[in-house]
Each structure stands twice: as C-alpha cells, then as structure tokens.
Coordinates of C-alpha atoms and ligand atoms in Angstrom, one line a residue:
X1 CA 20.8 22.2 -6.3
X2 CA 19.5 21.8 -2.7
X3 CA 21.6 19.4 -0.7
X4 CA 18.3 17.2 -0.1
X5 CA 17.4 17.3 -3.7
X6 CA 21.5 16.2 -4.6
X7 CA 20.5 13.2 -1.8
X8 CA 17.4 12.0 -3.2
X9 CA 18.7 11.9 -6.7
X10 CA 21.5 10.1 -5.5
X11 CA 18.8 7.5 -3.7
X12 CA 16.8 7.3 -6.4
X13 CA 20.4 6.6 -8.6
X14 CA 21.7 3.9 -6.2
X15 CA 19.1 1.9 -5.2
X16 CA 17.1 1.0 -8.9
X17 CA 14.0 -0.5 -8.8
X18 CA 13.1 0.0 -5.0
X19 CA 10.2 2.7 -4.9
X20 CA 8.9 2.0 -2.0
X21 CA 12.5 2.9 -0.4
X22 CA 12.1 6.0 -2.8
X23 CA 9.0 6.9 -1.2
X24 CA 9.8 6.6 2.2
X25 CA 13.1 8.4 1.9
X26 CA 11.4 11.3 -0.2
X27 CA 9.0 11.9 2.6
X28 CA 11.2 12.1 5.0
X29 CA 13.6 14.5 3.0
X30 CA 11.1 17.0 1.8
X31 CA 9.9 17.5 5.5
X32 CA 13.1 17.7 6.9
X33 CA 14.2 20.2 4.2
X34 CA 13.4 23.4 6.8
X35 CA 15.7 22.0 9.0
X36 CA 18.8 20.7 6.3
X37 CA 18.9 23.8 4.7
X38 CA 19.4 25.8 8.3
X39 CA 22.1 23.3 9.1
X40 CA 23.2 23.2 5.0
X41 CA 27.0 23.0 5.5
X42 CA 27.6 21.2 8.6
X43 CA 25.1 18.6 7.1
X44 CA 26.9 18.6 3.6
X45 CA 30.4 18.5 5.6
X46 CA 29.8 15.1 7.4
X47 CA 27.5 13.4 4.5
X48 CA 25.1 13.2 7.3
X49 CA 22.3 12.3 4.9
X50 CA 24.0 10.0 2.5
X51 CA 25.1 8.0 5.3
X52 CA 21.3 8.5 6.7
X53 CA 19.7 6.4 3.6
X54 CA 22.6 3.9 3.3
X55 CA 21.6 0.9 5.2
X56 CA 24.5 0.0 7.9
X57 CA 24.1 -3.4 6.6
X58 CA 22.0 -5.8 4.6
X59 CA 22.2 -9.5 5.5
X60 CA 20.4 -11.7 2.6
X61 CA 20.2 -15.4 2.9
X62 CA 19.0 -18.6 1.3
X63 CA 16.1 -20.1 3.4
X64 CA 15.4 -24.0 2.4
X65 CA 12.8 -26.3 3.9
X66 CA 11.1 -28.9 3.1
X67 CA 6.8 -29.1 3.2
X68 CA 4.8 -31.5 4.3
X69 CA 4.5 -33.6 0.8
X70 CA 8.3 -33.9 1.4
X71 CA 9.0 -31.2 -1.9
X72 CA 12.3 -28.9 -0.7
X73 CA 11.1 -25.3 -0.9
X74 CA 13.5 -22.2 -0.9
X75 CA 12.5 -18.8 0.2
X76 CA 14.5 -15.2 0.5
X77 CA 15.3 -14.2 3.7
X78 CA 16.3 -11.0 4.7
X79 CA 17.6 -8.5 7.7
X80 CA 18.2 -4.6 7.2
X81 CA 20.6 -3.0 9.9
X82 CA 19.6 0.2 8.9
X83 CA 20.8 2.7 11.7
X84 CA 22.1 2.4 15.1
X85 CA 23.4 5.2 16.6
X86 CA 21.2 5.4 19.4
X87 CA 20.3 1.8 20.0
X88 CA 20.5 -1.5 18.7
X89 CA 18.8 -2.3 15.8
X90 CA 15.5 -3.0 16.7
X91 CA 12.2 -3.8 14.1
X92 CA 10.1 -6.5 13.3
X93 CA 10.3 -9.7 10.9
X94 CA 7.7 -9.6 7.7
X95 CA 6.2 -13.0 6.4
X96 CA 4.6 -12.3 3.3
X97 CA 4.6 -13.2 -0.4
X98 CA 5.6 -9.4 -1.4
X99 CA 8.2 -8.7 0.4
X100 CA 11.5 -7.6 -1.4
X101 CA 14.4 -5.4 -0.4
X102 CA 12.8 -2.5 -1.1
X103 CA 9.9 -2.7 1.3
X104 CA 12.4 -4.0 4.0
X105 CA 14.5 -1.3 3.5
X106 CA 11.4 1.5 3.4
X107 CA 10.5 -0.1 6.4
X108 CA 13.9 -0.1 7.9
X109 CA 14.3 3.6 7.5
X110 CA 11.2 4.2 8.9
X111 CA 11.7 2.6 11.8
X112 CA 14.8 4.7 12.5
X113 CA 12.9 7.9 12.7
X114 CA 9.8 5.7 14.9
X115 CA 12.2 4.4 17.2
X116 CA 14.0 7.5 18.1
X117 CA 10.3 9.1 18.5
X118 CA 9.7 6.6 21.6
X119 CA 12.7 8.7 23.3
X120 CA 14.2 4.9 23.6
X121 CA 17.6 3.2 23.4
X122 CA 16.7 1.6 20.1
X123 CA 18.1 2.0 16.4
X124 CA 16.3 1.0 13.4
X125 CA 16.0 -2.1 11.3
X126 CA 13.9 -4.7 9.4
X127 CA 13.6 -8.4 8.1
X128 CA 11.6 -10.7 6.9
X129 CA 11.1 -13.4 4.0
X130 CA 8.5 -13.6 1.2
X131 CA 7.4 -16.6 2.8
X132 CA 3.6 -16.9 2.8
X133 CA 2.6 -18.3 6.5
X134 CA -1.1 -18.8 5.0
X135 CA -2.4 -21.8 4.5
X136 CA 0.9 -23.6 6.1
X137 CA 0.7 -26.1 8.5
X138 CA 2.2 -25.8 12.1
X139 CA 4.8 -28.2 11.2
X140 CA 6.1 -26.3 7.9
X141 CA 5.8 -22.9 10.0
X142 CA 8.1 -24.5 12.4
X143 CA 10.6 -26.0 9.7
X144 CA 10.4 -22.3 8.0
X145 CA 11.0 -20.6 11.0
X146 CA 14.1 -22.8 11.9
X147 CA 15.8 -22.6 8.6
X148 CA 15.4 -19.0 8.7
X149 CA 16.7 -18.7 12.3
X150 CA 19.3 -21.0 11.6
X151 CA 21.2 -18.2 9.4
X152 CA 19.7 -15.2 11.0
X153 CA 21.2 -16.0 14.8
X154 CA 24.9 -15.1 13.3
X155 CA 24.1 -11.5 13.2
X156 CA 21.7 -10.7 15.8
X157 CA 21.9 -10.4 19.6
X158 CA 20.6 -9.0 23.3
X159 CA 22.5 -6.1 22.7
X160 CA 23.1 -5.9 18.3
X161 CA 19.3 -6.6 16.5
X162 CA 16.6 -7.5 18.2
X163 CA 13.7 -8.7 16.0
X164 CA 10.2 -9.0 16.7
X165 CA 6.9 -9.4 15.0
X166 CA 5.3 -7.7 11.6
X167 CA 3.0 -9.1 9.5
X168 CA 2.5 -12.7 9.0
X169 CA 5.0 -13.1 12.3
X170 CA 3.1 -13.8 15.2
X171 CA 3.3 -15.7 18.6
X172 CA 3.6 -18.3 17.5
X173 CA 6.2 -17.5 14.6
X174 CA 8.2 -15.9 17.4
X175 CA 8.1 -18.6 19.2
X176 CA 9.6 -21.3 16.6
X177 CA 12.3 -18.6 16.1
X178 CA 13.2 -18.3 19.6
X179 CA 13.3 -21.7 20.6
X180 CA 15.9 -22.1 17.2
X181 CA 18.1 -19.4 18.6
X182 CA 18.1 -21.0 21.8
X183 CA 19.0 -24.1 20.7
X184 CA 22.3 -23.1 18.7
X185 CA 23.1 -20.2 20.8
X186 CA 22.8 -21.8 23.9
X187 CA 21.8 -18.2 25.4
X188 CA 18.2 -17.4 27.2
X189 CA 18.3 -13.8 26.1
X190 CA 16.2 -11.6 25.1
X191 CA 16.8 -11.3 21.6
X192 CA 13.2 -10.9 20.1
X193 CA 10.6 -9.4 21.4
X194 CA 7.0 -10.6 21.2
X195 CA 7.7 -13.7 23.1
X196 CA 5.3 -15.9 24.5
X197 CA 4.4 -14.9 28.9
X198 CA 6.1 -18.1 29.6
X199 CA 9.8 -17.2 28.0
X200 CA 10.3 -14.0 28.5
X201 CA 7.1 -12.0 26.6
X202 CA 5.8 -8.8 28.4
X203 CA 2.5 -8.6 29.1
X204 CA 0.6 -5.6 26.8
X205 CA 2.9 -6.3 23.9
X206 CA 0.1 -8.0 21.8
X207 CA -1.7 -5.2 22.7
X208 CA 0.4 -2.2 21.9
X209 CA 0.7 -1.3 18.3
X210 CA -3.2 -0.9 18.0
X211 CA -3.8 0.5 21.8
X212 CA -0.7 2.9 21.6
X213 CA -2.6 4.2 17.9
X214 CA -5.6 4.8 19.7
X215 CA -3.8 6.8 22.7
X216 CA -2.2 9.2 20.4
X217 CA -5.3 9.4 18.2
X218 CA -7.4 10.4 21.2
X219 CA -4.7 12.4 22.4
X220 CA -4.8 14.1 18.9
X221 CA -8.6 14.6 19.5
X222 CA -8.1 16.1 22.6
X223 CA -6.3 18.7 21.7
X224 CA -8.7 19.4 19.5
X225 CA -11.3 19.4 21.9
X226 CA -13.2 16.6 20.9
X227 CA -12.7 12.8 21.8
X228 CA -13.5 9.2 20.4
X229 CA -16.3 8.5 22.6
X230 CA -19.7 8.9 20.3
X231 CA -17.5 8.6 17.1
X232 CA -17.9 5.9 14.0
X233 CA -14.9 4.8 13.2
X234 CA -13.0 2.3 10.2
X235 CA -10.4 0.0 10.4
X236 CA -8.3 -1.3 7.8
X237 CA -6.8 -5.0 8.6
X238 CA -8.0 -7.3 10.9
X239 CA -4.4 -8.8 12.1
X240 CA -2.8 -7.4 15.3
X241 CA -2.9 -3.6 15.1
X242 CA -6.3 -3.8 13.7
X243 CA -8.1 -6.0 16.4
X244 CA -6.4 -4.4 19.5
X245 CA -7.2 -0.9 17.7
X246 CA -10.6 -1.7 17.7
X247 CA -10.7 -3.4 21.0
X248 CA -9.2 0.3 22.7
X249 CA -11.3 2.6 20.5
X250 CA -14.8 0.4 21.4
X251 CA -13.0 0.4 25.1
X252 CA -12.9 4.5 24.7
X253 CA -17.4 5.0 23.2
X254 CA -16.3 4.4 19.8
X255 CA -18.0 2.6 17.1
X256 CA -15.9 0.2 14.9
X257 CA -18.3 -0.5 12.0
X258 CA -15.6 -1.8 9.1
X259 CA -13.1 -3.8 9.1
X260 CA -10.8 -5.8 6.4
X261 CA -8.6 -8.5 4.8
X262 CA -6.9 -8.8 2.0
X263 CA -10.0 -10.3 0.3
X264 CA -12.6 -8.0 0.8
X265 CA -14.3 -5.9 3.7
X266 CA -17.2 -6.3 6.7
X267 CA -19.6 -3.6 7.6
X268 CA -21.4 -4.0 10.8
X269 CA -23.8 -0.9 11.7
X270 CA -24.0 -2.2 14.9
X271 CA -20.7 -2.2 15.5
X272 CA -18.0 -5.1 15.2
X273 CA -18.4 -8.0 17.5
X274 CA -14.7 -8.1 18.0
X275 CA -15.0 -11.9 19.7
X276 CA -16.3 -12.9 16.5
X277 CA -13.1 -11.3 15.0
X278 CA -10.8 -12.7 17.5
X279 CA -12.1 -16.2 17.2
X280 CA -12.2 -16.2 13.3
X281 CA -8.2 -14.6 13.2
X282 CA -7.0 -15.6 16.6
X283 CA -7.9 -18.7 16.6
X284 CA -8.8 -20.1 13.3
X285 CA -7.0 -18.3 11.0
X286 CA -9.9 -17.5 8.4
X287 CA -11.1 -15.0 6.6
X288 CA -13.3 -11.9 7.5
X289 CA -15.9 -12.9 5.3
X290 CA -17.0 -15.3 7.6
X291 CA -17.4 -12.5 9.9
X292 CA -20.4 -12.1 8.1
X293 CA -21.8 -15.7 8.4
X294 CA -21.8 -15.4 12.1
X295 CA -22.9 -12.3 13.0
X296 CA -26.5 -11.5 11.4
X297 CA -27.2 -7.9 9.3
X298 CA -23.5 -7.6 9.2
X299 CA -22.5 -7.4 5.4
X300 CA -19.5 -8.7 3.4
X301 CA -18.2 -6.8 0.3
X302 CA -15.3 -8.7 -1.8
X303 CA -12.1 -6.7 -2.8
X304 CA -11.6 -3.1 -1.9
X305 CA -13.6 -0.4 -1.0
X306 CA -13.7 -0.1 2.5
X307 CA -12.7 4.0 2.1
X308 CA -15.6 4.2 1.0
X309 CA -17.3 4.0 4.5
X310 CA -18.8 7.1 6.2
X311 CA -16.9 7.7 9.3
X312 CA -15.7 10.2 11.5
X313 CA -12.5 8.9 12.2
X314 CA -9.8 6.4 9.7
X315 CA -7.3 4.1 10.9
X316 CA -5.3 2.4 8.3
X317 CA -3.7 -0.8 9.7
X318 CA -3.1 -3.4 6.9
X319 CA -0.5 -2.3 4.9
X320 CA 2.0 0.0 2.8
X321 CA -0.2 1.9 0.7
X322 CA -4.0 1.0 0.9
X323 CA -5.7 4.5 1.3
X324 CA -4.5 6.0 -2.3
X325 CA -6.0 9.6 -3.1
X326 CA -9.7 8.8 -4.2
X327 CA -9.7 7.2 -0.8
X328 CA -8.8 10.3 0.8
X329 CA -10.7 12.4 -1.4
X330 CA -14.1 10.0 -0.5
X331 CA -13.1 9.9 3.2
X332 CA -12.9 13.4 3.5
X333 CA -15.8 14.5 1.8
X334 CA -17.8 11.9 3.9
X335 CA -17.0 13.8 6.9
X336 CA -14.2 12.3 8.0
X337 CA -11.9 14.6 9.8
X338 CA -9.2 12.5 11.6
X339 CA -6.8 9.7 10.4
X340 CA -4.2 8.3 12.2
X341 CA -2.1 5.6 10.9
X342 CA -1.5 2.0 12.7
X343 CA 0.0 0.3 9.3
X344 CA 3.5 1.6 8.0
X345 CA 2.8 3.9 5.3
X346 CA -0.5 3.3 4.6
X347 CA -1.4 6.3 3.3
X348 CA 0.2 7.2 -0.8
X349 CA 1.6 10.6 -0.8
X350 CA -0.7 12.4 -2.6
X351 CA -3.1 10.7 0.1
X352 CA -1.2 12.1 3.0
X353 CA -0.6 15.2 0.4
X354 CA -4.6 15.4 0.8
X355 CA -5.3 14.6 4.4
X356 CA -2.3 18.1 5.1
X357 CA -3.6 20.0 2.5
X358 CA -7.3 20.0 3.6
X359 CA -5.8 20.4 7.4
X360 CA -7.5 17.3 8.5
X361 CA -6.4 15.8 12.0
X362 CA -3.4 13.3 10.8
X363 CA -0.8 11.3 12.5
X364 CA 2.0 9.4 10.2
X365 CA 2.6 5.7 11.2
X366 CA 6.0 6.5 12.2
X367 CA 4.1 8.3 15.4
X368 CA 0.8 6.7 15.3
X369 CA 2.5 2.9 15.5
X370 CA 5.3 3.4 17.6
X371 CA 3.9 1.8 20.5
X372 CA 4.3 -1.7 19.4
X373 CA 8.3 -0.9 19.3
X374 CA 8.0 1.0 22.3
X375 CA 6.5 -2.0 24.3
X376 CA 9.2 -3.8 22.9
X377 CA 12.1 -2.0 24.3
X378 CA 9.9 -2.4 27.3
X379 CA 10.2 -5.8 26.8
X380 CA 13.6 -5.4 26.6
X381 CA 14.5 -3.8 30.2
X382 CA 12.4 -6.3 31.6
X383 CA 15.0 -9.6 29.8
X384 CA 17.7 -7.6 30.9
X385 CA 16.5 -6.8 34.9
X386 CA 14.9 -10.6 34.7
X387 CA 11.8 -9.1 35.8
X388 CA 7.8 -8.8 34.5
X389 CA 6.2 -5.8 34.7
X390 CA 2.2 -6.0 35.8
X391 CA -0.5 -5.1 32.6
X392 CA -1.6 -1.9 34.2
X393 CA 2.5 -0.6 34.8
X394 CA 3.2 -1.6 31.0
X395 CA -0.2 -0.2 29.4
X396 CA 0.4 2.8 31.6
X397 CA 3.7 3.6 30.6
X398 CA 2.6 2.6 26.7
X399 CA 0.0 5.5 27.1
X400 CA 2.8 8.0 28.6
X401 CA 4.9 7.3 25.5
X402 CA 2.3 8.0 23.3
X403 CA 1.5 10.9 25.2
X404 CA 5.2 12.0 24.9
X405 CA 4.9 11.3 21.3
X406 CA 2.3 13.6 20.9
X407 CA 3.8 16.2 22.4
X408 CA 7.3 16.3 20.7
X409 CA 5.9 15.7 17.2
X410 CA 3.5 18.5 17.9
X411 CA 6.3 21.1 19.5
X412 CA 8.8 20.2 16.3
X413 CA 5.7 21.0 14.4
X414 CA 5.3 24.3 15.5
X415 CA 9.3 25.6 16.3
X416 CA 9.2 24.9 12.3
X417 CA 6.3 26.5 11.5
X418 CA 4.4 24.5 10.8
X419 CA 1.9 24.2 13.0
X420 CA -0.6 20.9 12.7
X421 CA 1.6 19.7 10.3
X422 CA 2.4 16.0 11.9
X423 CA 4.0 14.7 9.5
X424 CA 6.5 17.1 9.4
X425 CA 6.9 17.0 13.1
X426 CA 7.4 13.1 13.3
X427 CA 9.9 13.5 10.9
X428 CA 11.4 16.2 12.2
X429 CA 11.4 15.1 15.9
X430 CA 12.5 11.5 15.0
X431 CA 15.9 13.2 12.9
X432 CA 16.9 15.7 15.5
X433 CA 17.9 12.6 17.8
X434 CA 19.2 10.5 15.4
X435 CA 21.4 13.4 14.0
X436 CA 22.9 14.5 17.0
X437 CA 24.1 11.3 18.0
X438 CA 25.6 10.5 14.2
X439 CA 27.3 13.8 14.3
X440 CA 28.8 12.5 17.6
X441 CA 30.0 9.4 17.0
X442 CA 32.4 10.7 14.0
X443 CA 32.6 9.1 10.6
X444 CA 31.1 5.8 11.0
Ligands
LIG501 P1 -0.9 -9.0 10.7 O1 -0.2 -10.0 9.8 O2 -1.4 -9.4 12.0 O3 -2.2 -8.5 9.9 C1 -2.1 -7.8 8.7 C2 -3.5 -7.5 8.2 O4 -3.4 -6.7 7.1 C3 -4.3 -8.7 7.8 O5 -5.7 -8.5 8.0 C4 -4.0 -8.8 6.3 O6 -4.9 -9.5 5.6 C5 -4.0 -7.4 5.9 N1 -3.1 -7.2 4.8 C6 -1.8 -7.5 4.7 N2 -1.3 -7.3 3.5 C7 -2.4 -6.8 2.8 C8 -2.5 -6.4 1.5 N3 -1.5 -6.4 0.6 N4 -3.7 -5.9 1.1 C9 -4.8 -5.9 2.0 N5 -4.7 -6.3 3.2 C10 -3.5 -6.7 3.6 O7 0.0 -7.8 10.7 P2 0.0 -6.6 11.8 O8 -1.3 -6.3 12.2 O9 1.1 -6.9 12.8 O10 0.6 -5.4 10.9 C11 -0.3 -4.5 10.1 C12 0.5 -3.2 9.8 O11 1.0 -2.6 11.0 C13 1.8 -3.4 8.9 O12 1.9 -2.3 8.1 C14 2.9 -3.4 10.0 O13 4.1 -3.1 9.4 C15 2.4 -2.4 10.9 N6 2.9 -2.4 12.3 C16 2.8 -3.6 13.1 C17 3.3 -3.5 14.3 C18 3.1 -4.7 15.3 O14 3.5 -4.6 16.4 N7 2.6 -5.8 14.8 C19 4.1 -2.4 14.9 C20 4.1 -1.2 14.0 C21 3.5 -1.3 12.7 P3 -4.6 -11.0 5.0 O15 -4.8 -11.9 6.2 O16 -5.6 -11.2 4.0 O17 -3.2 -10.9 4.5

C-alpha cells in the first residue's frame, strides 16, 4: 500500500466520527501523492505525514455563563494547535451552533497549508465554541466572550496562538475577548487579530478575506485573458467575506446579482445594493430577506437554491460544504466558467471533482481566502513595531500577496504536471514549506 493511502487509513482509524477532518485531510493527501511518492522513503522515515494530521495540541474547555433571565448556560469551547513549524499558531475563532472537533480540526489543517501559502511567519490553528451569537444580547455576548477568554488566555500568546475572527466572531466579539485577555494578562499585546482601529486593529483587515478573493480571482481571469469587469457574478453568504467580496468585484465592473443566508437567498437583476446589505448585517443584524423589503424588484427565495443562478463567475463564501455536485453540475452548464472560493471548503469533493474535471477556472479556499490571515500577520508586524500602516500600504501589499499566491500555486501546478490544476498547486505549494521546515526541526 501507498504510504498516503497507509496515512489516510490510519486518519480515518484514529479520529472516528470526524468526516469533515476526513475530508480535508483526504484532499490534501491525494494531491500531494505526486510529490510523497517521489520523496516515499525520506517521508516514511521521519513519519512526516502522521505527524502532519496529528494536531500538536487540542485544548477543550468548559465555557459557563449566565443569560440575561439569570439561567447558567454551558457551552464547548475549543482551540486546535495544529502545526507550527513556521509560525505561531495562527487561525480564527468559530461561533456557531455546529461546531465540533471535527470541523475545528478540518479547519485547523487547512489553515496550515493557507498560512504557509501567504509566504508568512504563521503556523496553523483553529477554535471556536458551538455557541450561537444570534439572537443574543450585547451583554450575554460579552459574558460569553469572557468565560471563554477566561480559559483560552492560558495557552495563547504574542508569539504562541494568535486568534482572530471566523464566523459568528466579529468586531465586536474580538473586542470582548481582548479586553478579557487584557484584564488577566495584564499585557497590551497583540494577541488577536481583527481588533478594533482604536486598540491595535489594522486598517483593511475587515476588508481582506473577501477583497484578497477577488484579487486572486481576477488575477485567475487574467491569465486567462479575460477580467471581472462586464461579468454577472454570485455570492454565497452575506457575513464578512461575502459583503467585502461583493464590494471589490462591483469596485472591479462586476455585477453581484445573488446573495445569501442561512435562510434563503436574494436575487437582484440590477445588481445588489450593497448599503442595503451593510445596513441590514452591519448594523442590524437581520436577515437577507429583508433585503428584499427595501430594495424594490429584488426577489427573495427561502432555503437553498442560489446555484441555481445564471452567472459567469461563483464565489462560495458561507460555509463548509454548500455547493454539493448538482450545484456544480447546474453552475456549469449555466455558463459558468470560474469559481473561486472565499468560504473554507465550500465546495464537496465531487463538486471540486467537477469544477477540475470539466477544466473550469478554480481556486481552492486555502488560496482564494488566504488574505484575511494574511492581513492578519500584517496586523501582527504592525503590534510588534507599535505602528499603523495607511489603507492604501495594507490593501496594496494584500493584493501583492494574492498576487504571489497566484503565482506559486500556479508554478507547483505545472512543475507537477499538472497544469491548471489549482488545487493541486495550493496543496502542493502550501506542503513544500511546511515540510521542509518539519524535516528541519528533527522529531518534534
Ligand atoms: P460571518 O459569520 O460573517 O458570515 C457567515 C455567512 O455565511 C452568513 O451569511 C451566514 O448566514 C452564512 N452561513 C453560515 N453558516 C451557514 C450554513 N450552515 N448554511 C448557510 N449559510 C451559512 O462569517 P465570515 O464571512 O467571516 O466567514 C464565511 C466563510 O469564510 C467561512 O467558511 C470562514 O471560515 C471563511 N473565512 C473567513 C475569513 C475571515 O477573515 N472572516 C478568513 C478566511 C476564511 P447566517 O447569518 O444565516 O448564519
């Protein structure tokens, strides 16, 4: 048996009942088998993959706080140290009634393979808590966010784990959690990222995650010899990578016509009014049906569905698989011709299966979303050199970075063979870092 089909059955052995971790780490595998199977015995010698999908660590923790009837509630909380030999751990926090170890730990080793793309200082990790921010007050966020800090600040740090933001864990989450650290620490550091401008934040963080997709898609286009001006395009989401997505694609001639939440989806052939967006999730929290009762001859269609859009371009930025293979299948034979994904694995295999096999124009989330982490670390030299960067100097180095991105997963790509073949090429580009510096760092 190959050596990366021994690994995965041993994965698939050792962690029962986590199939989203199964997923992630069988992706990964089969695309990096070209490059195992060169490097078979030196691999095999140093257990270089079994130590690749073993966490470093796994920190879970009892989170109690009390709501606003006065009722004690109890959630799971959660960090994954997955990886850090070339950084420290670095990935965001997930607030959200489905999260388990399994997605946190998907997540995790996906974000060691992003977060060596960015050609950054940064290893890989997760957390989170199936806490459900929704419908909260301010004042139970708060009390959530403290309990939870209150156990996370023994293992993080400036220079160990640096959290920041996912889904459900905004500024103003961050900012609870900071201001908890702070207060038992007794250290101003900068040990999340996604701060508020007034403590620390860099400026074109909210932005990146969707901005930084829509560099490297129209980078992707480029090379292609199109571009996103003129194009109709569809969102997924309408959180942060989904409204700054749209915001840079409309920026760049596109049309945004669709966009989503978890109830149901907006179609707008006029293209989204995105400060209708903003105001409904921005600032009142609501839902994006009532996108619809503002904005006239825009419609609102409950549940899913929203694949089913004609467009010329996807972008998938809601969550772990959402675009399953009739999506794909619909997409594509709608005309679609390019998908790039802003969510973590939003696409099922046999979707992203699809999207290679019909040679489409497709960037994997671990490339696609990398500039969120990549403003980060940003984020991070600016704590550490007690300075702020200007908008422009951050947005343009965000854009160089995706650039850069582009490039390597597009050159791994190719010195494999296979050419076009993104996925492949993030995978492969984000290992080839990672590997060298495990191999150097002996038997840890
Ligand atoms: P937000 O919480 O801001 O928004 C998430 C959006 O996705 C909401 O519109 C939400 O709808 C929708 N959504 C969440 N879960 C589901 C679900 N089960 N079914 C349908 N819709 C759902 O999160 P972000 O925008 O920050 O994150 C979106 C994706 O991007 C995630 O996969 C995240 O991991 C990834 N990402 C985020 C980065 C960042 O910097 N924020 C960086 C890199 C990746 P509803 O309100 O109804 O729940």
């Amino acid at each position: 048996m190959s050596y990366v089909s021994e690994v995965m059955e041993r994965v698939i052995a050792k962690n029962p009942g986590e199939p989203e971790f199964h997923q992630a780490v069988k992706e990964v595998l089969d695309s990096l088998a070209l490059v195992i199977d060169a490097h078979e015995d030196e691999f095999r010698k140093i257990s270089l993959l079994e130590r690749l999908t073993e966490p470093e660590r796994i920190v879970s923790f009892r989170v109690p706080w009390v709501d606003d009837q006065g009722n004690v509630q109890v959630n799971k909380g959660y960090r994954v140290q997955f990886n850090s030999a070339i950084g420290p751990y670095k990935g965001g926090l997930r607030f959200h009634p489905s999260v388990n170890q399994s997605i946190l730990k998907f997540l995790g080793f996906e974000q060691v393979f992003k977060n060596s793309l960015t050609g950054l200082p940064i290893g890989g990790g997760k957390g989170g808590s199936d806490f459900d921010p929704k419908g909260k007050s301010d004042r139970e966020v708060m009390a959530f966010c403290q309990s939870f800090m209150t156990e996370l600040c023994k293992y993080i740090g400036a220079d160990q784990d640096v959290p920041a933001g996912d889904i459900g864990v905004g500024g103003r989450e961050i900012g609870f959690l900071y201001g908890q650290y702070k207060r038992i620490k007794g250290l101003y550091e900068g040990v999340l990222t996604g701060k508020g401008l007034t403590y620390g934040g860099s400026l074109a963080r909210t932005q990146a995650t969707g901005y930084g997709l829509v560099y490297i898609t129209e980078e992707m286009l480029k090379h292609a010899g199109q571009s996103l001006n003129g194009k109709t395009v569809v969102i997924s989401g309408s959180g942060n990578v989904a409204i700054y997505a749209t915001e840079k694609a409309q920026e760049l001639g596109a049309k945004v016509v669709a966009l989503n939440d978890s109830n149901g989806y907006i179609y707008d052939a006029e293209g989204i009014k995105l400060d209708v967006v903003k105001e409904i999730k921005e600032v009142r929290r609501g839902r994006i049906r009532e996108y619809a009762d503002a904005v006239a001859g825009s419609v609102y269609t409950e549940g899913k569905g929203i694949w089913n859009i004609a467009c010329d371009v996807a972008l998938p930025c809601a969550t772990q698989n959402e675009l399953n293979l009739e999506d794909a299948k619909k997409l594509i034979s709608q005309g679609c011709t390019c998908v790039a994904e802003g969510a973590n694995m939003p696409s099922t295999r046999e979707a992203t299966d699809y999207f290679l096999e019909k040679k489409i124009l497709f960037m994997p989330g671990k490339a696609a979303n990398a500039g969120g982490v990549a403003t980060s670390a940003l984020e991070m030299s600016q704590n550490s050199q007690r300075l702020s960067w200007s908008f422009e100097e951050v947005d343009e180095k965000l854009k160089n970075i995706m650039i850069g991105i582009y490039a390597k997963v597009s050159s791994a790509a190719s010195r494999y063979g296979a050419e076009g073949n993104f996925v492949a090429g993030a995978n492969i580009a984000g290992f080839e870092k990672v590997a060298e510096a495990m191999k150097a760092q002996g038997i840890v």
